[in-house]
Amino acid sequence: MTFSAPFDNSYARLPEAFYTRLNPTEVPAPKLVAYNEELGRLLGITDATEEDRVAVFSGATVPPGATPLAQLYAGHQFGSFNPQLGDGRAILLGEVVGTDGLRRDVQLKGSGPTPYSRMGDGRAWLGPVLREYVVSEAMHALGIPTTRALAATLTGEDVIRETVLPGAIFTRVAASHLRVGTFQVFAHRGQKSELRQLTEYAIHRHYPDATGPMGLLRAVCAAQADLIAAWMSVGFIHGVMNTDNCTISGETIDYGPCAFLDEYHADTVFSSIDQMGRYAYSNQPRIVVWNMAQFATSLLQQYDDPSTMIDEATEIVHAMPGQIEEAWRKRFGAKIGLKEPEPEDMGLLEDLLALMQKDGADFTNTFDALARGNARDQFVDRDAFDAWQLRWRARLKGVIDTEKTMRAASPRIIPRNHRIEEMIAAAVAGDYAPFHRLLQAVSDPYGTTDTDLMRAPSKAQRVAATFCGT
Ligand code: AMP
Ligand code: MG
């Protein structure tokens, strides 16, 4: 085997209470359909032939230094607690320390059943694999913390969802796969010593300057507050903000029924399983606070007397809405040219969004047009826009570098839902050209010239819902 990667598996050195060791299931006819050369080099993967890449990223061969395992976790799904989830279709191959000195998990997703599969088949199909590939790389290019895409492999096996679909495996790279749910499982079981060990591990791995459980809570709340503001600023809707999909590192994870806004509406929900709109666009800031409250509750369980720490934990979680609002104001302020927005600028921003919502203006194209000075065309009620623009211009008087600020804060392109659906349909039929084209365009979100992929969907092209049949 020519495949070589600098594995150093700290999670596998934790006690077995945290995971189950097992190898991926071998698949009949593996074929590599995408590989991220640049990321591979960053991770320190060298000398791999195409044949060895196929073997490793399909799970057929465990590369030297890997110690495959499935991680245990729990989680609140749509608000109800599930005491045991875990990697039901994912295998952590191990951690590599990249050429940048950073430690990252390398995980196969869709690599066969594990002891945590419950009713699931342990598999994934090509559609969600390519969706996660494109959207996570787009987020990375947008500068938003996220897991990344290293490889996509066809398995040669059929996967049964609503129909028969081509099976695939996604190779995901993450700062770690620690989630709120990882803490919840041990808190729920009253395993104080495991909870303490996990807390120490998370601090050491992600926030070495943090002190104790409350220091960790503070750090994760800050990271998550920034993350949510970043999502909002590009019109991203995660779709399944369950506590098992909420990372300790502050990276975006699990691109299931996620989507970006086309026309702006604050209450937009795409996920077909989110009937109540719990994870609607505008609800995300509230939900992340709820998730952090669950995290706080779990962390408290490691104290001999948790009640002594409730006040401090509460204060930390209650500070979050203010942190999110500040991060939101900074992000959206930049989108209208204000590097240093003031609380008084909230009215200007809110009024713009209200106009956009009233007219169904395209989120991405409107902010891009603002930066380029031709936003008027994006509105139906142009008199209302003109009136807003007068106030805006007055506010910008004397502010420097406004165009530069706006261009850096508003991408020209996001992976639009109808383009993702189109790319998946083509790939299922064997044509990967649309996948590569979309990937290339969204990997250069501020500079791309692919005007066709920038265009908002027509009424007929609009995708109403994204499905969780992943
Ligand atoms: P997700 O909604 O993808 O975050 O997954 C929630 C839980 O369901 C996790 O524990 C997954 O491992 C598990 N899961 C999702 N799909 C499958 C599947 N096809 N087979 C087994 N487990 C699955
Ligand atoms: Mg998940």
Tab-separated table of C-alpha atoms in Angstrom, residues 29-406:
chain	number	residue	atom	x	y	z
A	29	ALA	CA	-17.372	-2.120	-6.754
A	30	PRO	CA	-15.791	1.027	-5.336
A	31	LYS	CA	-15.095	3.982	-7.585
A	32	LEU	CA	-13.639	7.343	-6.581
A	33	VAL	CA	-15.760	10.124	-8.077
A	34	ALA	CA	-14.185	13.140	-6.370
A	35	TYR	CA	-11.008	13.799	-4.438
A	36	ASN	CA	-9.850	17.066	-2.873
A	37	GLU	CA	-6.154	17.189	-3.822
A	38	GLU	CA	-5.479	20.465	-2.017
A	39	LEU	CA	-7.004	19.241	1.246
A	40	GLY	CA	-5.235	15.884	0.900
A	41	ARG	CA	-1.898	17.684	0.706
A	42	LEU	CA	-2.775	19.863	3.707
A	43	LEU	CA	-3.530	16.716	5.707
A	44	GLY	CA	-0.165	15.234	4.788
A	45	ILE	CA	-1.520	12.400	2.654
A	46	THR	CA	1.288	11.382	0.335
A	47	ASP	CA	2.244	8.861	-2.308
A	48	ALA	CA	-1.268	7.546	-2.731
A	49	THR	CA	-2.007	5.956	-6.080
A	50	GLU	CA	-5.540	6.186	-7.447
A	51	GLU	CA	-5.999	2.521	-6.601
A	52	ASP	CA	-5.010	3.037	-2.975
A	53	ARG	CA	-7.240	6.092	-2.646
A	54	VAL	CA	-10.160	4.023	-3.855
A	55	ALA	CA	-9.289	1.287	-1.372
A	56	VAL	CA	-9.011	3.683	1.589
A	57	PHE	CA	-11.968	5.967	0.857
A	58	SER	CA	-14.323	3.089	0.152
A	59	GLY	CA	-13.370	1.418	3.416
A	60	ALA	CA	-11.884	-1.672	1.732
A	61	THR	CA	-8.426	-1.137	3.215
A	62	VAL	CA	-7.620	0.347	6.586
A	63	PRO	CA	-4.567	2.544	5.966
A	64	PRO	CA	-1.459	2.165	8.137
A	65	GLY	CA	-1.844	4.109	11.388
A	66	ALA	CA	-5.661	4.257	11.370
A	67	THR	CA	-7.682	2.803	14.284
A	68	PRO	CA	-11.268	2.746	12.973
A	69	LEU	CA	-14.082	3.270	15.450
A	70	ALA	CA	-17.693	4.425	15.754
A	71	GLN	CA	-18.293	7.185	18.319
A	72	LEU	CA	-20.999	7.093	20.960
A	73	TYR	CA	-23.269	10.095	21.498
A	74	ALA	CA	-26.850	11.060	22.345
A	75	GLY	CA	-28.884	14.084	21.349
A	76	HIS	CA	-32.046	16.134	21.289
A	77	GLN	CA	-33.730	15.620	17.937
A	78	PHE	CA	-36.367	18.288	17.215
A	79	GLY	CA	-36.450	18.937	20.937
A	80	SER	CA	-36.896	15.373	22.214
A	81	PHE	CA	-34.059	13.570	23.874
A	82	ASN	CA	-32.709	10.371	22.397
A	83	PRO	CA	-30.422	8.749	24.984
A	84	GLN	CA	-28.403	6.814	22.462
A	85	LEU	CA	-27.504	7.776	18.929
A	86	GLY	CA	-23.856	7.392	17.939
A	87	ASP	CA	-22.201	6.919	14.553
A	88	GLY	CA	-24.825	4.746	12.898
A	89	ARG	CA	-23.212	4.919	9.504
A	90	ALA	CA	-19.899	6.592	10.060
A	91	ILE	CA	-16.461	5.322	10.969
A	92	LEU	CA	-13.712	7.536	12.299
A	93	LEU	CA	-10.528	6.295	10.617
A	94	GLY	CA	-8.426	8.392	12.939
A	95	GLU	CA	-6.827	11.813	13.311
A	96	VAL	CA	-4.086	13.280	11.198
A	97	VAL	CA	-1.843	16.175	12.136
A	98	GLY	CA	-1.577	18.189	8.934
A	99	THR	CA	1.284	20.148	7.409
A	100	ASP	CA	-0.196	23.220	9.169
A	101	GLY	CA	0.232	21.473	12.514
A	102	LEU	CA	-3.532	21.169	13.060
A	103	ARG	CA	-5.173	17.926	14.170
A	104	ARG	CA	-8.209	16.782	12.189
A	105	ASP	CA	-10.546	13.786	12.144
A	106	VAL	CA	-10.877	11.749	8.971
A	107	GLN	CA	-14.243	10.005	8.879
A	108	LEU	CA	-16.020	7.777	6.384
A	109	LYS	CA	-19.766	8.401	6.212
A	110	GLY	CA	-21.955	5.693	4.658
A	111	SER	CA	-19.446	2.942	5.367
A	112	GLY	CA	-21.794	0.291	6.736
A	113	PRO	CA	-23.695	-0.591	9.888
A	114	THR	CA	-22.303	-0.153	13.401
A	115	PRO	CA	-23.622	-1.050	16.858
A	116	TYR	CA	-25.319	2.382	16.809
A	117	SER	CA	-27.223	1.920	13.536
A	118	ARG	CA	-30.602	1.265	15.205
A	119	MET	CA	-33.056	0.762	12.278
A	120	GLY	CA	-30.740	2.303	9.680
A	121	ASP	CA	-28.770	0.502	6.978
A	122	GLY	CA	-25.492	2.276	7.675
A	123	ARG	CA	-25.393	3.572	4.133
A	124	ALA	CA	-25.609	6.827	2.220
A	125	TRP	CA	-26.562	7.524	-1.367
A	126	LEU	CA	-24.812	9.629	-3.944
A	127	GLY	CA	-27.134	12.669	-3.755
A	128	PRO	CA	-26.500	13.734	-0.151
A	129	VAL	CA	-22.822	12.822	-0.519
A	130	LEU	CA	-22.363	15.253	-3.407
A	131	ARG	CA	-24.550	17.855	-1.684
A	132	GLU	CA	-22.362	17.732	1.424
A	133	TYR	CA	-19.247	17.828	-0.756
A	134	VAL	CA	-20.294	20.999	-2.571
A	135	VAL	CA	-21.942	22.826	0.319
A	136	SER	CA	-19.188	22.173	2.860
A	137	GLU	CA	-16.511	23.299	0.406
A	138	ALA	CA	-18.616	26.389	-0.386
A	139	MET	CA	-18.842	27.219	3.330
A	140	HIS	CA	-15.095	26.807	3.657
A	141	ALA	CA	-14.515	29.155	0.726
A	142	LEU	CA	-16.895	31.656	2.353
A	143	GLY	CA	-14.637	31.607	5.404
A	144	ILE	CA	-17.256	29.954	7.626
A	145	PRO	CA	-16.042	27.249	10.042
A	146	THR	CA	-17.067	23.877	8.640
A	147	THR	CA	-16.178	20.255	8.201
A	148	ARG	CA	-14.639	19.643	4.786
A	149	ALA	CA	-14.843	17.230	1.893
A	150	LEU	CA	-11.896	14.981	1.120
A	151	ALA	CA	-13.443	12.336	-1.115
A	152	ALA	CA	-16.616	10.854	-2.568
A	153	THR	CA	-16.740	7.214	-3.586
A	154	LEU	CA	-19.406	5.151	-5.288
A	155	THR	CA	-19.836	1.767	-3.642
A	156	GLY	CA	-21.349	-0.188	-6.520
A	157	GLU	CA	-24.180	-1.128	-4.189
A	158	ASP	CA	-27.819	-0.064	-4.352
A	159	VAL	CA	-29.290	1.850	-1.449
A	160	ILE	CA	-33.027	1.752	-0.869
A	161	ARG	CA	-34.678	5.051	0.075
A	162	GLU	CA	-37.957	6.066	-1.593
A	163	THR	CA	-36.446	4.425	-4.662
A	164	VAL	CA	-33.337	2.418	-5.516
A	165	LEU	CA	-30.334	4.738	-5.535
A	166	PRO	CA	-26.568	4.456	-6.048
A	167	GLY	CA	-24.717	3.948	-2.746
A	168	ALA	CA	-21.812	6.228	-1.905
A	169	ILE	CA	-19.342	7.063	0.840
A	170	PHE	CA	-18.329	10.568	1.867
A	171	THR	CA	-14.947	11.191	3.464
A	172	ARG	CA	-15.332	14.029	5.919
A	173	VAL	CA	-12.608	16.022	7.615
A	174	ALA	CA	-13.386	17.856	10.861
A	175	ALA	CA	-11.539	19.663	13.648
A	176	SER	CA	-13.201	16.893	15.656
A	177	HIS	CA	-16.561	15.133	15.795
A	178	LEU	CA	-17.219	16.106	19.418
A	179	ARG	CA	-20.777	17.398	19.748
A	180	VAL	CA	-23.102	18.550	22.467
A	181	GLY	CA	-24.577	15.038	22.222
A	182	THR	CA	-21.216	13.473	23.130
A	183	PHE	CA	-21.500	15.190	26.527
A	184	GLN	CA	-25.207	14.450	26.849
A	185	VAL	CA	-24.810	10.693	26.700
A	186	PHE	CA	-22.527	10.573	29.750
A	187	ALA	CA	-24.452	13.254	31.638
A	188	HIS	CA	-27.676	11.325	31.098
A	189	ARG	CA	-26.087	8.127	32.383
A	190	GLY	CA	-24.573	9.867	35.398
A	191	GLN	CA	-21.042	8.889	34.326
A	192	LYS	CA	-19.230	11.761	36.038
A	193	SER	CA	-15.750	10.426	35.484
A	194	GLU	CA	-16.246	10.002	31.718
A	195	LEU	CA	-17.789	13.460	31.589
A	196	ARG	CA	-14.739	14.943	33.318
A	197	GLN	CA	-12.422	13.090	30.983
A	198	LEU	CA	-14.355	14.302	27.939
A	199	THR	CA	-14.304	17.891	29.210
A	200	GLU	CA	-10.546	17.748	29.652
A	201	TYR	CA	-10.140	16.198	26.222
A	202	ALA	CA	-12.258	18.879	24.546
A	203	ILE	CA	-10.403	21.707	26.297
A	204	HIS	CA	-7.035	20.273	25.358
A	205	ARG	CA	-8.072	19.706	21.751
A	206	HIS	CA	-10.031	22.880	20.992
A	207	TYR	CA	-9.677	25.543	23.681
A	208	PRO	CA	-6.364	25.056	25.503
A	209	ASP	CA	-6.744	28.468	27.171
A	210	ALA	CA	-10.088	27.591	28.742
A	211	THR	CA	-10.237	26.681	32.412
A	212	GLY	CA	-12.627	24.026	33.674
A	213	PRO	CA	-16.110	23.100	32.466
A	214	MET	CA	-17.405	26.681	32.659
A	215	GLY	CA	-14.406	27.912	30.678
A	216	LEU	CA	-15.251	25.348	28.026
A	217	LEU	CA	-18.899	26.431	28.028
A	218	ARG	CA	-17.882	30.070	27.563
A	219	ALA	CA	-15.591	29.199	24.639
A	220	VAL	CA	-18.134	27.007	22.839
A	221	CYS	CA	-20.897	29.604	23.296
A	222	ALA	CA	-18.639	32.259	21.747
A	223	ALA	CA	-17.733	30.008	18.807
A	224	GLN	CA	-21.360	29.020	18.194
A	225	ALA	CA	-22.554	32.638	18.421
A	226	ASP	CA	-20.081	33.632	15.703
A	227	LEU	CA	-21.011	30.626	13.614
A	228	ILE	CA	-24.733	31.372	13.622
A	229	ALA	CA	-24.156	35.019	12.688
A	230	ALA	CA	-21.969	33.818	9.814
A	231	TRP	CA	-24.712	31.439	8.610
A	232	MET	CA	-27.297	34.225	8.744
A	233	SER	CA	-25.059	36.553	6.751
A	234	VAL	CA	-24.979	34.211	3.748
A	235	GLY	CA	-28.608	33.098	4.021
A	236	PHE	CA	-27.755	29.585	5.193
A	237	ILE	CA	-30.374	27.349	6.777
A	238	HIS	CA	-28.904	24.273	8.447
A	239	GLY	CA	-32.180	22.426	8.652
A	240	VAL	CA	-31.408	19.961	11.501
A	241	MET	CA	-29.871	21.849	14.398
A	242	ASN	CA	-30.244	18.901	16.750
A	243	THR	CA	-27.782	18.803	19.644
A	244	ASP	CA	-25.980	15.873	18.008
A	245	ASN	CA	-25.330	18.138	15.024
A	246	CYS	CA	-23.931	20.958	17.146
A	247	THR	CA	-20.135	20.784	17.384
A	248	ILE	CA	-17.844	21.678	20.257
A	249	SER	CA	-15.289	23.067	17.789
A	250	GLY	CA	-17.799	25.575	16.389
A	251	GLU	CA	-17.709	24.057	12.912
A	252	THR	CA	-20.812	23.551	10.800
A	253	ILE	CA	-21.534	19.826	10.552
A	254	ASP	CA	-24.042	17.471	8.902
A	255	TYR	CA	-25.347	18.972	5.707
A	256	GLY	CA	-28.577	17.011	5.426
A	257	PRO	CA	-31.605	19.020	4.322
A	258	CYS	CA	-29.662	22.294	4.462
A	259	ALA	CA	-30.186	25.064	1.924
A	260	PHE	CA	-29.356	28.677	1.127
A	261	LEU	CA	-32.065	31.284	0.761
A	262	ASP	CA	-32.916	32.395	-2.736
A	263	GLU	CA	-35.626	35.036	-2.231
A	264	TYR	CA	-35.443	36.489	1.234
A	265	HIS	CA	-38.042	35.514	3.764
A	266	ALA	CA	-37.183	35.291	7.452
A	267	ASP	CA	-39.443	32.294	8.096
A	268	THR	CA	-38.065	30.114	5.322
A	269	VAL	CA	-37.917	26.385	6.047
A	270	PHE	CA	-36.739	23.914	3.424
A	271	SER	CA	-36.429	20.664	5.320
A	272	SER	CA	-39.365	18.375	4.592
A	273	ILE	CA	-39.124	16.890	8.094
A	274	ASP	CA	-39.282	20.272	9.854
A	275	GLN	CA	-43.070	20.619	9.881
A	276	MET	CA	-43.141	23.072	12.781
A	277	GLY	CA	-40.425	25.349	11.432
A	278	ARG	CA	-38.274	24.781	14.500
A	279	TYR	CA	-35.159	25.246	12.396
A	280	ALA	CA	-36.438	28.093	10.189
A	281	TYR	CA	-33.870	30.671	9.030
A	282	SER	CA	-34.797	33.311	11.580
A	283	ASN	CA	-35.106	30.793	14.416
A	284	GLN	CA	-31.487	29.681	14.259
A	285	PRO	CA	-30.161	32.251	16.772
A	286	ARG	CA	-32.724	31.095	19.338
A	287	ILE	CA	-32.087	27.398	18.701
A	288	VAL	CA	-28.344	27.650	19.172
A	289	VAL	CA	-28.936	29.205	22.596
A	290	TRP	CA	-31.277	26.328	23.430
A	291	ASN	CA	-28.564	23.884	22.333
A	292	MET	CA	-25.984	25.632	24.503
A	293	ALA	CA	-28.384	25.417	27.450
A	294	GLN	CA	-28.409	21.631	26.925
A	295	PHE	CA	-24.629	21.668	26.776
A	296	ALA	CA	-24.471	23.645	30.026
A	297	THR	CA	-26.865	21.213	31.712
A	298	SER	CA	-24.662	18.295	30.675
A	299	LEU	CA	-21.434	19.937	31.798
A	300	LEU	CA	-22.922	20.669	35.229
A	301	GLN	CA	-23.410	16.976	35.900
A	302	GLN	CA	-19.700	16.484	36.439
A	303	TYR	CA	-19.645	18.600	39.609
A	304	ASP	CA	-20.112	16.824	42.919
A	305	ASP	CA	-22.845	19.369	43.617
A	306	PRO	CA	-24.105	20.762	40.274
A	307	SER	CA	-26.409	23.261	42.016
A	308	THR	CA	-23.408	25.367	43.103
A	309	MET	CA	-22.585	26.104	39.455
A	310	ILE	CA	-26.047	26.830	38.063
A	311	ASP	CA	-25.735	30.615	38.414
A	312	GLU	CA	-22.477	30.778	36.493
A	313	ALA	CA	-23.725	28.460	33.732
A	314	THR	CA	-26.946	30.458	33.424
A	315	GLU	CA	-25.067	33.732	33.166
A	316	ILE	CA	-22.898	32.334	30.350
A	317	VAL	CA	-25.844	31.018	28.338
A	318	HIS	CA	-27.891	34.163	28.925
A	319	ALA	CA	-25.052	36.259	27.491
A	320	MET	CA	-25.395	34.492	24.174
A	321	PRO	CA	-28.289	36.408	22.541
A	322	GLY	CA	-26.298	39.615	23.029
A	323	GLN	CA	-23.187	38.015	21.539
A	324	ILE	CA	-25.154	36.771	18.551
A	325	GLU	CA	-26.759	40.159	17.993
A	326	GLU	CA	-23.386	41.856	18.070
A	327	ALA	CA	-21.870	39.338	15.638
A	328	TRP	CA	-24.959	39.663	13.419
A	329	ARG	CA	-24.701	43.448	13.404
A	330	LYS	CA	-21.026	43.274	12.456
A	331	ARG	CA	-21.697	40.810	9.607
A	332	PHE	CA	-24.746	42.595	8.215
A	333	GLY	CA	-23.246	46.021	8.827
A	334	ALA	CA	-20.356	45.049	6.554
A	335	LYS	CA	-22.909	43.995	3.926
A	336	ILE	CA	-24.062	47.630	3.708
A	337	GLY	CA	-20.549	49.055	3.893
A	338	LEU	CA	-20.249	49.685	7.637
A	339	LYS	CA	-17.149	48.160	9.135
A	340	GLU	CA	-18.023	49.575	12.549
A	341	PRO	CA	-21.821	49.441	12.758
A	342	GLU	CA	-23.515	50.964	15.802
A	343	PRO	CA	-26.592	49.613	17.596
A	344	GLU	CA	-28.508	52.537	15.991
A	345	ASP	CA	-27.787	51.011	12.566
A	346	MET	CA	-30.063	48.074	13.332
A	347	GLY	CA	-33.068	50.035	12.034
A	348	LEU	CA	-31.442	50.611	8.663
A	349	LEU	CA	-30.605	46.926	8.354
A	350	GLU	CA	-33.996	45.715	9.517
A	351	ASP	CA	-35.777	48.071	7.141
A	352	LEU	CA	-33.731	46.804	4.216
A	353	LEU	CA	-34.540	43.193	5.073
A	354	ALA	CA	-38.218	44.088	5.435
A	355	LEU	CA	-38.195	45.616	1.935
A	356	MET	CA	-36.425	42.563	0.558
A	357	GLN	CA	-38.978	40.300	2.182
A	358	LYS	CA	-41.917	42.327	0.904
A	359	ASP	CA	-40.574	42.164	-2.665
A	360	GLY	CA	-39.181	38.633	-2.512
A	361	ALA	CA	-35.741	39.978	-3.445
A	362	ASP	CA	-32.981	37.443	-3.922
A	363	PHE	CA	-30.766	37.461	-0.808
A	364	THR	CA	-27.385	36.879	-2.441
A	365	ASN	CA	-27.948	38.939	-5.575
A	366	THR	CA	-29.407	41.904	-3.699
A	367	PHE	CA	-26.416	42.260	-1.386
A	368	ASP	CA	-24.028	41.709	-4.294
A	369	ALA	CA	-25.869	44.423	-6.239
A	370	LEU	CA	-25.684	46.794	-3.246
A	371	ALA	CA	-21.902	46.423	-3.335
A	372	ARG	CA	-21.919	47.176	-7.056
A	373	GLY	CA	-24.282	50.125	-6.849
A	374	ASN	CA	-27.180	48.679	-8.866
A	375	ALA	CA	-29.468	47.193	-6.249
A	376	ARG	CA	-32.524	49.170	-7.349
A	377	ASP	CA	-33.273	46.561	-10.062
A	378	GLN	CA	-33.687	43.881	-7.395
A	379	PHE	CA	-36.810	45.553	-6.012
A	380	VAL	CA	-40.399	45.763	-7.183
A	381	ASP	CA	-41.281	48.757	-5.001
A	382	ARG	CA	-38.530	51.029	-6.275
A	383	ASP	CA	-39.844	54.129	-4.550
A	384	ALA	CA	-39.501	52.363	-1.229
A	385	PHE	CA	-35.964	51.308	-2.123
A	386	ASP	CA	-35.080	54.860	-3.203
A	387	ALA	CA	-36.274	56.180	0.131
A	388	TRP	CA	-34.196	53.596	1.976
A	389	GLN	CA	-31.198	54.384	-0.218
A	390	LEU	CA	-31.341	58.070	0.719
A	391	ARG	CA	-31.039	57.153	4.401
A	392	TRP	CA	-28.279	54.661	3.586
A	393	ARG	CA	-26.235	57.183	1.604
A	394	ALA	CA	-26.568	59.702	4.406
A	395	ARG	CA	-25.244	57.130	6.867
A	396	LEU	CA	-22.293	56.221	4.630
A	397	LYS	CA	-21.106	59.863	4.363
A	398	GLY	CA	-17.526	60.002	5.576
A	399	VAL	CA	-17.192	56.216	5.935
A	400	ILE	CA	-14.185	54.908	4.000
A	401	ASP	CA	-13.713	51.765	1.910
A	402	THR	CA	-17.424	51.016	1.830
A	403	GLU	CA	-17.338	49.166	-1.486
A	404	LYS	CA	-14.407	47.033	-0.397
A	405	THR	CA	-16.156	46.237	2.895
A	406	MET	CA	-19.335	45.215	1.084
